[in-house]
PDB file of C-alpha atoms and ligand atoms in Angstrom:
ATOM      1  CA  MET A  23     103.962  96.661 111.061  1.00  0.00           C
ATOM      2  CA  ILE A  24     107.697  95.968 110.452  1.00  0.00           C
ATOM      3  CA  GLY A  25     107.152  93.263 107.610  1.00  0.00           C
ATOM      4  CA  ASP A  26     105.071  90.286 109.116  1.00  0.00           C
ATOM      5  CA  VAL A  27     105.826  92.217 112.957  1.00  0.00           C
ATOM      6  CA  GLU A  28     103.170  94.866 114.473  1.00  0.00           C
ATOM      7  CA  VAL A  29     105.202  96.609 116.302  1.00  0.00           C
ATOM      8  CA  SER A  30     102.518  98.612 119.406  1.00  0.00           C
ATOM      9  CA  ARG A  31     102.939  99.560 122.759  1.00  0.00           C
ATOM     10  CA  HIS A  32     100.480  99.530 126.301  1.00  0.00           C
ATOM     11  CA  GLY A  33     102.130 102.708 127.852  1.00  0.00           C
ATOM     12  CA  ASP A  34     105.620 101.439 128.374  1.00  0.00           C
ATOM     13  CA  VAL A  35     104.923  97.249 127.397  1.00  0.00           C
ATOM     14  CA  ALA A  36     105.882  96.728 123.914  1.00  0.00           C
ATOM     15  CA  VAL A  37     104.136  94.009 121.894  1.00  0.00           C
ATOM     16  CA  LEU A  38     105.568  92.078 119.201  1.00  0.00           C
ATOM     17  CA  THR A  39     103.058  90.340 116.670  1.00  0.00           C
ATOM     18  CA  LEU A  40     104.134  87.765 114.996  1.00  0.00           C
ATOM     19  CA  ARG A  41     101.647  88.069 111.654  1.00  0.00           C
ATOM     20  CA  ARG A  42     102.156  85.373 109.090  1.00  0.00           C
ATOM     21  CA  GLU A  43      99.577  83.191 110.595  1.00  0.00           C
ATOM     22  CA  ALA A  44      98.832  81.850 107.116  1.00  0.00           C
ATOM     23  CA  LYS A  45     102.471  79.711 107.367  1.00  0.00           C
ATOM     24  CA  LEU A  46     101.232  79.056 111.565  1.00  0.00           C
ATOM     25  CA  ASN A  47     104.623  81.941 111.663  1.00  0.00           C
ATOM     26  CA  ALA A  48     107.258  79.763 110.008  1.00  0.00           C
ATOM     27  CA  LEU A  49     110.307  81.466 111.059  1.00  0.00           C
ATOM     28  CA  SER A  50     111.195  82.330 107.759  1.00  0.00           C
ATOM     29  CA  THR A  51     115.140  84.330 107.350  1.00  0.00           C
ATOM     30  CA  HIS A  52     112.493  86.963 106.119  1.00  0.00           C
ATOM     31  CA  LEU A  53     110.301  87.013 108.834  1.00  0.00           C
ATOM     32  CA  GLU A  54     113.298  86.108 111.750  1.00  0.00           C
ATOM     33  CA  SER A  55     115.422  89.072 110.053  1.00  0.00           C
ATOM     34  CA  ARG A  56     112.278  91.431 110.430  1.00  0.00           C
ATOM     35  CA  LEU A  57     112.017  90.549 114.219  1.00  0.00           C
ATOM     36  CA  LEU A  58     115.374  91.121 114.738  1.00  0.00           C
ATOM     37  CA  GLU A  59     114.448  95.368 113.520  1.00  0.00           C
ATOM     38  CA  ALA A  60     112.063  94.817 115.941  1.00  0.00           C
ATOM     39  CA  VAL A  61     113.411  93.694 118.600  1.00  0.00           C
ATOM     40  CA  ARG A  62     115.858  96.528 118.408  1.00  0.00           C
ATOM     41  CA  SER A  63     113.078  98.820 117.633  1.00  0.00           C
ATOM     42  CA  VAL A  64     112.438  98.523 120.939  1.00  0.00           C
ATOM     43  CA  ARG A  65     115.090  99.121 122.945  1.00  0.00           C
ATOM     44  CA  ASP A  66     113.396 102.039 125.170  1.00  0.00           C
ATOM     45  CA  SER A  67     110.370 100.375 126.121  1.00  0.00           C
ATOM     46  CA  ARG A  68     109.935  99.013 130.457  1.00  0.00           C
ATOM     47  CA  ALA A  69     109.289  94.745 128.798  1.00  0.00           C
ATOM     48  CA  VAL A  70     108.140  93.005 125.403  1.00  0.00           C
ATOM     49  CA  VAL A  71     105.591  91.108 125.196  1.00  0.00           C
ATOM     50  CA  ILE A  72     106.605  88.727 122.142  1.00  0.00           C
ATOM     51  CA  THR A  73     103.156  86.636 121.216  1.00  0.00           C
ATOM     52  CA  GLY A  74     102.022  84.638 117.683  1.00  0.00           C
ATOM     53  CA  GLY A  75      97.897  85.883 117.799  1.00  0.00           C
ATOM     54  CA  ASP A  76      95.569  84.160 119.013  1.00  0.00           C
ATOM     55  CA  ARG A  77      95.633  80.755 117.227  1.00  0.00           C
ATOM     56  CA  VAL A  78      98.983  79.899 116.975  1.00  0.00           C
ATOM     57  CA  PHE A  79     103.045  80.983 118.566  1.00  0.00           C
ATOM     58  CA  SER A  80     104.793  79.345 115.715  1.00  0.00           C
ATOM     59  CA  ALA A  81     105.698  76.380 114.005  1.00  0.00           C
ATOM     60  CA  GLY A  82     109.136  76.875 114.458  1.00  0.00           C
ATOM     61  CA  ALA A  83     111.521  76.738 111.190  1.00  0.00           C
ATOM     62  CA  ASP A  84     110.428  77.844 107.760  1.00  0.00           C
ATOM     63  CA  THR A  85     110.470  74.064 106.441  1.00  0.00           C
ATOM     64  CA  SER A  86     110.525  74.907 102.788  1.00  0.00           C
ATOM     65  CA  GLU A  87     114.219  76.775 103.579  1.00  0.00           C
ATOM     66  CA  LEU A  88     115.965  74.075 105.065  1.00  0.00           C
ATOM     67  CA  THR A  89     117.800  72.752 102.351  1.00  0.00           C
ATOM     68  CA  GLU A  90     121.354  71.682 102.512  1.00  0.00           C
ATOM     69  CA  MET A  91     124.205  74.979 102.944  1.00  0.00           C
ATOM     70  CA  THR A  92     127.711  75.497 103.274  1.00  0.00           C
ATOM     71  CA  PRO A  93     128.990  75.945 106.972  1.00  0.00           C
ATOM     72  CA  GLU A  94     129.881  79.504 105.783  1.00  0.00           C
ATOM     73  CA  ALA A  95     126.492  80.124 104.806  1.00  0.00           C
ATOM     74  CA  ILE A  96     124.966  78.518 108.056  1.00  0.00           C
ATOM     75  CA  ALA A  97     127.665  80.868 110.231  1.00  0.00           C
ATOM     76  CA  GLU A  98     126.674  83.930 107.699  1.00  0.00           C
ATOM     77  CA  TYR A  99     123.259  82.742 108.572  1.00  0.00           C
ATOM     78  CA  TYR A 100     124.117  82.957 113.055  1.00  0.00           C
ATOM     79  CA  ARG A 101     125.542  86.105 112.261  1.00  0.00           C
ATOM     80  CA  GLU A 102     122.819  87.929 110.486  1.00  0.00           C
ATOM     81  CA  SER A 103     119.214  86.895 111.073  1.00  0.00           C
ATOM     82  CA  GLY A 104     119.449  84.024 113.150  1.00  0.00           C
ATOM     83  CA  ALA A 105     120.911  86.029 115.776  1.00  0.00           C
ATOM     84  CA  VAL A 106     117.417  87.541 116.434  1.00  0.00           C
ATOM     85  CA  TYR A 107     117.113  84.219 119.521  1.00  0.00           C
ATOM     86  CA  GLU A 108     120.212  86.067 120.752  1.00  0.00           C
ATOM     87  CA  ALA A 109     119.097  89.785 121.061  1.00  0.00           C
ATOM     88  CA  VAL A 110     115.362  88.941 122.435  1.00  0.00           C
ATOM     89  CA  ALA A 111     117.747  87.017 125.481  1.00  0.00           C
ATOM     90  CA  ALA A 112     120.047  90.059 125.847  1.00  0.00           C
ATOM     91  CA  LEU A 113     117.568  92.644 126.084  1.00  0.00           C
ATOM     92  CA  PRO A 114     118.115  94.603 129.360  1.00  0.00           C
ATOM     93  CA  GLN A 115     114.043  94.788 130.570  1.00  0.00           C
ATOM     94  CA  PRO A 116     112.247  92.093 131.413  1.00  0.00           C
ATOM     95  CA  THR A 117     110.518  90.266 128.325  1.00  0.00           C
ATOM     96  CA  ILE A 118     107.563  87.957 128.058  1.00  0.00           C
ATOM     97  CA  ALA A 119     106.240  84.892 125.484  1.00  0.00           C
ATOM     98  CA  ALA A 120     102.033  84.718 125.002  1.00  0.00           C
ATOM     99  CA  ILE A 121     101.955  81.734 123.217  1.00  0.00           C
ATOM    100  CA  ALA A 122      98.423  79.795 122.351  1.00  0.00           C
ATOM    101  CA  GLY A 123      98.430  76.827 120.441  1.00  0.00           C
ATOM    102  CA  TYR A 124     102.068  75.221 118.190  1.00  0.00           C
ATOM    103  CA  CYS A 125     104.812  76.494 119.811  1.00  0.00           C
ATOM    104  CA  LEU A 126     107.437  74.461 117.414  1.00  0.00           C
ATOM    105  CA  GLY A 127     110.773  74.523 116.817  1.00  0.00           C
ATOM    106  CA  GLY A 128     112.020  77.329 116.491  1.00  0.00           C
ATOM    107  CA  GLY A 129     108.860  79.059 117.886  1.00  0.00           C
ATOM    108  CA  PHE A 130     109.829  77.363 121.169  1.00  0.00           C
ATOM    109  CA  GLU A 131     113.263  78.302 121.164  1.00  0.00           C
ATOM    110  CA  LEU A 132     112.160  82.362 120.636  1.00  0.00           C
ATOM    111  CA  ALA A 133     109.838  81.353 123.921  1.00  0.00           C
ATOM    112  CA  LEU A 134     112.575  80.068 125.819  1.00  0.00           C
ATOM    113  CA  ALA A 135     114.574  83.168 124.943  1.00  0.00           C
ATOM    114  CA  ALA A 136     112.199  85.227 126.648  1.00  0.00           C
ATOM    115  CA  ASP A 137     112.504  85.368 130.337  1.00  0.00           C
ATOM    116  CA  LEU A 138     108.341  84.488 131.017  1.00  0.00           C
ATOM    117  CA  ARG A 139     106.493  82.744 129.341  1.00  0.00           C
ATOM    118  CA  VAL A 140     102.525  82.663 129.407  1.00  0.00           C
ATOM    119  CA  ALA A 141     100.752  80.227 127.305  1.00  0.00           C
ATOM    120  CA  ASP A 142      96.990  79.150 127.584  1.00  0.00           C
ATOM    121  CA  GLU A 143      95.597  75.700 128.084  1.00  0.00           C
ATOM    122  CA  THR A 144      95.633  75.012 123.674  1.00  0.00           C
ATOM    123  CA  ALA A 145      99.520  75.967 123.814  1.00  0.00           C
ATOM    124  CA  VAL A 146     101.352  72.436 121.593  1.00  0.00           C
ATOM    125  CA  PHE A 147     105.442  72.267 123.188  1.00  0.00           C
ATOM    126  CA  GLY A 148     107.427  70.794 121.123  1.00  0.00           C
ATOM    127  CA  LEU A 149     111.141  70.149 119.731  1.00  0.00           C
ATOM    128  CA  PRO A 150     110.501  68.256 116.062  1.00  0.00           C
ATOM    129  CA  GLU A 151     114.520  68.499 114.988  1.00  0.00           C
ATOM    130  CA  VAL A 152     116.224  65.332 115.692  1.00  0.00           C
ATOM    131  CA  GLY A 153     113.284  63.770 113.883  1.00  0.00           C
ATOM    132  CA  MET A 154     114.575  65.681 110.668  1.00  0.00           C
ATOM    133  CA  GLY A 155     117.980  64.704 110.827  1.00  0.00           C
ATOM    134  CA  ILE A 156     118.944  68.207 112.823  1.00  0.00           C
ATOM    135  CA  LEU A 157     118.610  69.376 115.892  1.00  0.00           C
ATOM    136  CA  PRO A 158     117.378  72.987 117.996  1.00  0.00           C
ATOM    137  CA  SER A 159     120.294  74.839 117.199  1.00  0.00           C
ATOM    138  CA  SER A 160     118.867  78.400 118.421  1.00  0.00           C
ATOM    139  CA  GLY A 161     119.514  78.106 121.706  1.00  0.00           C
ATOM    140  CA  GLY A 162     117.094  75.119 122.809  1.00  0.00           C
ATOM    141  CA  VAL A 163     118.748  72.872 123.694  1.00  0.00           C
ATOM    142  CA  THR A 164     121.685  75.190 126.050  1.00  0.00           C
ATOM    143  CA  ARG A 165     118.620  76.791 127.191  1.00  0.00           C
ATOM    144  CA  LEU A 166     116.633  73.599 127.327  1.00  0.00           C
ATOM    145  CA  VAL A 167     119.481  71.950 129.491  1.00  0.00           C
ATOM    146  CA  ARG A 168     120.074  75.086 132.611  1.00  0.00           C
ATOM    147  CA  ALA A 169     115.968  75.508 132.648  1.00  0.00           C
ATOM    148  CA  VAL A 170     115.017  71.804 133.451  1.00  0.00           C
ATOM    149  CA  GLY A 171     118.068  69.957 133.511  1.00  0.00           C
ATOM    150  CA  PRO A 172     120.107  66.947 131.338  1.00  0.00           C
ATOM    151  CA  ALA A 173     117.315  64.047 131.714  1.00  0.00           C
ATOM    152  CA  ARG A 174     114.782  66.523 131.133  1.00  0.00           C
ATOM    153  CA  THR A 175     115.832  68.048 128.101  1.00  0.00           C
ATOM    154  CA  ARG A 176     116.775  64.132 126.116  1.00  0.00           C
ATOM    155  CA  ASP A 177     113.588  63.505 126.724  1.00  0.00           C
ATOM    156  CA  LEU A 178     112.373  66.465 124.741  1.00  0.00           C
ATOM    157  CA  VAL A 179     114.447  66.596 121.963  1.00  0.00           C
ATOM    158  CA  LEU A 180     115.699  62.861 121.127  1.00  0.00           C
ATOM    159  CA  ARG A 181     112.205  62.166 121.292  1.00  0.00           C
ATOM    160  CA  CYS A 182     110.937  64.544 119.805  1.00  0.00           C
ATOM    161  CA  ARG A 183     107.034  64.150 121.072  1.00  0.00           C
ATOM    162  CA  ARG A 184     105.130  67.054 121.753  1.00  0.00           C
ATOM    163  CA  MET A 185     104.220  68.216 125.992  1.00  0.00           C
ATOM    164  CA  SER A 186     100.740  69.599 126.942  1.00  0.00           C
ATOM    165  CA  VAL A 187     100.222  73.706 128.680  1.00  0.00           C
ATOM    166  CA  THR A 188     100.288  71.250 132.381  1.00  0.00           C
ATOM    167  CA  GLU A 189     102.912  69.476 131.604  1.00  0.00           C
ATOM    168  CA  ALA A 190     105.417  72.899 130.804  1.00  0.00           C
ATOM    169  CA  HIS A 191     104.013  74.282 133.685  1.00  0.00           C
ATOM    170  CA  SER A 192     105.143  71.199 136.391  1.00  0.00           C
ATOM    171  CA  TRP A 193     108.934  71.680 134.278  1.00  0.00           C
ATOM    172  CA  GLY A 194     108.761  75.417 135.422  1.00  0.00           C
ATOM    173  CA  LEU A 195     108.830  76.200 131.621  1.00  0.00           C
ATOM    174  CA  VAL A 196     105.701  78.103 131.486  1.00  0.00           C
ATOM    175  CA  THR A 197     105.127  80.720 134.072  1.00  0.00           C
ATOM    176  CA  GLU A 198     101.678  81.272 133.972  1.00  0.00           C
ATOM    177  CA  THR A 199      98.881  79.219 131.619  1.00  0.00           C
ATOM    178  CA  THR A 200      95.422  81.014 130.838  1.00  0.00           C
ATOM    179  CA  PRO A 201      92.303  80.040 129.692  1.00  0.00           C
ATOM    180  CA  ALA A 202      91.917  79.976 126.414  1.00  0.00           C
ATOM    181  CA  GLY A 203      92.485  83.487 125.075  1.00  0.00           C
ATOM    182  CA  SER A 204      93.834  85.118 127.575  1.00  0.00           C
ATOM    183  CA  HIS A 205      97.206  84.374 127.433  1.00  0.00           C
ATOM    184  CA  LEU A 206      97.430  87.985 126.118  1.00  0.00           C
ATOM    185  CA  SER A 207      96.407  89.944 128.103  1.00  0.00           C
ATOM    186  CA  THR A 208      98.132  87.979 131.544  1.00  0.00           C
ATOM    187  CA  ALA A 209     101.223  88.604 129.700  1.00  0.00           C
ATOM    188  CA  LEU A 210     100.186  92.831 129.468  1.00  0.00           C
ATOM    189  CA  GLU A 211      99.471  92.403 132.934  1.00  0.00           C
ATOM    190  CA  ILE A 212     102.917  90.549 134.065  1.00  0.00           C
ATOM    191  CA  ALA A 213     104.377  93.262 131.415  1.00  0.00           C
ATOM    192  CA  GLY A 214     102.569  96.542 133.546  1.00  0.00           C
ATOM    193  CA  GLU A 215     103.677  94.425 136.785  1.00  0.00           C
ATOM    194  CA  LEU A 216     107.536  94.520 135.377  1.00  0.00           C
ATOM    195  CA  ALA A 217     107.913  97.935 133.826  1.00  0.00           C
ATOM    196  CA  ALA A 218     106.545  99.244 136.637  1.00  0.00           C
ATOM    197  CA  GLN A 219     109.509  98.273 139.049  1.00  0.00           C
ATOM    198  CA  PRO A 220     112.413 100.282 139.156  1.00  0.00           C
ATOM    199  CA  PRO A 221     113.762  99.479 135.117  1.00  0.00           C
ATOM    200  CA  LEU A 222     118.294  99.065 136.566  1.00  0.00           C
ATOM    201  CA  ALA A 223     117.318  97.165 138.905  1.00  0.00           C
ATOM    202  CA  VAL A 224     115.326  94.669 136.575  1.00  0.00           C
ATOM    203  CA  SER A 225     117.731  94.904 134.077  1.00  0.00           C
ATOM    204  CA  VAL A 226     120.770  94.906 136.478  1.00  0.00           C
ATOM    205  CA  ALA A 227     119.178  91.654 138.390  1.00  0.00           C
ATOM    206  CA  LYS A 228     117.624  90.018 134.820  1.00  0.00           C
ATOM    207  CA  GLN A 229     121.801  89.683 133.705  1.00  0.00           C
ATOM    208  CA  VAL A 230     122.904  88.821 136.793  1.00  0.00           C
ATOM    209  CA  ILE A 231     120.159  85.830 137.121  1.00  0.00           C
ATOM    210  CA  THR A 232     121.553  84.994 133.248  1.00  0.00           C
ATOM    211  CA  ALA A 233     125.390  84.836 134.255  1.00  0.00           C
ATOM    212  CA  ALA A 234     124.589  83.588 137.833  1.00  0.00           C
ATOM    213  CA  THR A 235     123.131  80.640 135.805  1.00  0.00           C
ATOM    214  CA  ASP A 236     126.710  79.776 134.068  1.00  0.00           C
ATOM    215  CA  ALA A 237     129.463  80.878 136.402  1.00  0.00           C
ATOM    216  CA  SER A 238     130.755  79.543 139.306  1.00  0.00           C
ATOM    217  CA  ARG A 239     129.098  79.722 142.879  1.00  0.00           C
ATOM    218  CA  GLU A 240     131.970  82.366 144.129  1.00  0.00           C
ATOM    219  CA  THR A 241     131.780  84.319 140.731  1.00  0.00           C
ATOM    220  CA  ALA A 242     127.989  84.528 140.852  1.00  0.00           C
ATOM    221  CA  LEU A 243     127.439  85.177 144.879  1.00  0.00           C
ATOM    222  CA  LEU A 244     130.451  88.259 143.820  1.00  0.00           C
ATOM    223  CA  LEU A 245     127.973  89.133 140.800  1.00  0.00           C
ATOM    224  CA  GLU A 246     125.609  90.276 143.284  1.00  0.00           C
ATOM    225  CA  GLN A 247     127.487  91.931 144.957  1.00  0.00           C
ATOM    226  CA  LEU A 248     129.022  94.082 142.826  1.00  0.00           C
ATOM    227  CA  ALA A 249     125.894  94.617 141.170  1.00  0.00           C
ATOM    228  CA  TYR A 250     124.207  95.531 144.838  1.00  0.00           C
ATOM    229  CA  ALA A 251     126.942  97.739 145.527  1.00  0.00           C
ATOM    230  CA  THR A 252     126.222  99.216 142.198  1.00  0.00           C
ATOM    231  CA  LEU A 253     122.964  99.928 142.662  1.00  0.00           C
ATOM    232  CA  ASN A 254     123.004 101.122 145.601  1.00  0.00           C
ATOM    233  CA  ARG A 255     125.773 103.859 144.698  1.00  0.00           C
ATOM    234  CA  ILE A 256     123.522 104.756 141.631  1.00  0.00           C
ATOM    235  CA  GLY A 257     119.945 104.271 143.965  1.00  0.00           C
TER     236      GLY A 257
HETATM  237  N1  COA B 327     107.874  76.028 107.756  1.00  0.00           N
HETATM  238  C1  COA B 327     106.799  76.502 106.603  1.00  0.00           C
HETATM  239  N2  COA B 327     105.449  76.086 106.622  1.00  0.00           N
HETATM  240  C2  COA B 327     104.892  75.805 107.687  1.00  0.00           C
HETATM  241  C3  COA B 327     105.220  75.309 108.636  1.00  0.00           C
HETATM  242  C4  COA B 327     106.410  75.578 109.207  1.00  0.00           C
HETATM  243  N3  COA B 327     107.435  74.947 109.801  1.00  0.00           N
HETATM  244  N4  COA B 327     104.401  74.634 109.316  1.00  0.00           N
HETATM  245  C5  COA B 327     102.986  74.849 108.864  1.00  0.00           C
HETATM  246  N5  COA B 327     102.717  75.554 107.762  1.00  0.00           N
HETATM  247  C6  COA B 327     102.919  75.698 106.533  1.00  0.00           C
HETATM  248  C7  COA B 327     101.475  74.818 105.968  1.00  0.00           C
HETATM  249  O1  COA B 327     102.907  74.770 104.872  1.00  0.00           O
HETATM  250  C8  COA B 327     100.957  75.197 105.270  1.00  0.00           C
HETATM  251  O2  COA B 327     100.793  75.965 104.055  1.00  0.00           O
HETATM  252  P1  COA B 327     100.043  76.143 103.002  1.00  0.00           P
HETATM  253  O3  COA B 327      98.457  76.492 103.493  1.00  0.00           O
HETATM  254  O4  COA B 327     100.460  77.447 102.200  1.00  0.00           O
HETATM  255  O5  COA B 327     100.180  74.725 102.300  1.00  0.00           O
HETATM  256  C9  COA B 327      99.879  76.113 106.805  1.00  0.00           C
HETATM  257  O6  COA B 327     100.735  76.635 107.253  1.00  0.00           O
HETATM  258  C10 COA B 327      99.472  75.145 107.345  1.00  0.00           C
HETATM  259  O7  COA B 327      99.478  74.295 108.221  1.00  0.00           O
HETATM  260  P2  COA B 327      99.020  73.145 108.150  1.00  0.00           P
HETATM  261  O8  COA B 327     100.228  71.899 107.988  1.00  0.00           O
HETATM  262  O9  COA B 327      98.000  72.936 106.766  1.00  0.00           O
HETATM  263  O10 COA B 327      98.581  72.827 109.614  1.00  0.00           O
HETATM  264  P3  COA B 327      98.242  71.383 110.698  1.00  0.00           P
HETATM  265  O11 COA B 327      97.388  71.845 111.927  1.00  0.00           O
HETATM  266  O12 COA B 327      97.285  70.763 109.369  1.00  0.00           O
HETATM  267  O13 COA B 327      99.238  71.095 111.169  1.00  0.00           O
HETATM  268  C11 COA B 327     101.228  71.344 112.575  1.00  0.00           C
HETATM  269  C12 COA B 327      99.917  72.102 111.486  1.00  0.00           C
HETATM  270  C13 COA B 327     102.396  72.584 113.221  1.00  0.00           C
HETATM  271  C14 COA B 327     101.319  69.911 112.967  1.00  0.00           C
HETATM  272  C15 COA B 327     101.882  71.237 111.065  1.00  0.00           C
HETATM  273  O14 COA B 327     101.921  72.640 110.139  1.00  0.00           O
HETATM  274  C16 COA B 327     103.669  70.674 110.903  1.00  0.00           C
HETATM  275  O15 COA B 327     103.191  69.547 111.517  1.00  0.00           O
HETATM  276  N6  COA B 327     104.492  71.935 110.327  1.00  0.00           N
HETATM  277  C17 COA B 327     105.997  71.427 110.611  1.00  0.00           C
HETATM  278  C18 COA B 327     106.448  71.857 112.609  1.00  0.00           C
HETATM  279  C19 COA B 327     107.975  71.837 111.939  1.00  0.00           C
HETATM  280  O16 COA B 327     108.344  70.586 111.868  1.00  0.00           O
HETATM  281  N7  COA B 327     108.965  73.331 112.098  1.00  0.00           N
HETATM  282  C20 COA B 327     110.221  72.626 113.235  1.00  0.00           C
HETATM  283  C21 COA B 327     110.465  72.742 112.078  1.00  0.00           C
HETATM  284  S1  COA B 327     112.640  72.950 112.211  1.00  0.00           S
END
């Protein structure tokens, strides 16, 4: 255990489980910091699954900590515990969020930082921040725009509406849906498949896909070719 984060291994796959169920895995700065440590501790695995257990993924930022902060304190937050979302996204190996129940606010943003999302039929997604006078700011808006485009991002972010797993799947946000309680076993199955692939190819392909999301067409094509040359030379 690293604080409220359980770290376990299933062969080459690392599983990080949020264990703050009594507070619906609300992402306090403490929990974010422990998760950041946990993420750093599994760099040697071939794939990483992040889950919140059987009942809830995460109900988002810990609302008891949402107080007015100075710009300096906010900048410090993003450098410290708030860096966990980018740390997940920057992992070189494939990552999967295994989701059941509420996946709200920062919890949804954490799931979006993973490469793939596996959710059971109880999963509920939503970004309530605008209704609270703030906005999703842990990469959620940035990732959603790239994943589903601005119109659907406006629909979700501005209306603060909840989304079922069926809708999230139809938008491509959820890779696989499962019966209730099977999210983790399915995520582990997929993680096992990914872990069995040549790790360098998986990692380079992951990075090229990320870069191609923002690069110009020419730059993206060049990256593909250079990445191929690198893999071909090493392989
Ligand atoms: N931050 C801090 N604590 C939270 C929390 C959050 N985001 N979400 C839930 N909790 C706590 C509750 O305060 C409660 O604690 P308590 O038992 O000590 O009173 C416990 O988790 C259970 O939550 P509860 O509200 O009783 O469960 P519910 O099933 O009735 O409702 C939700 C579930 C998710 C609808 C509701 O908890 C909720 O709206 N949470 C806030 C979601 C949110 O706004 N997230 C984004 C923040 S930017």
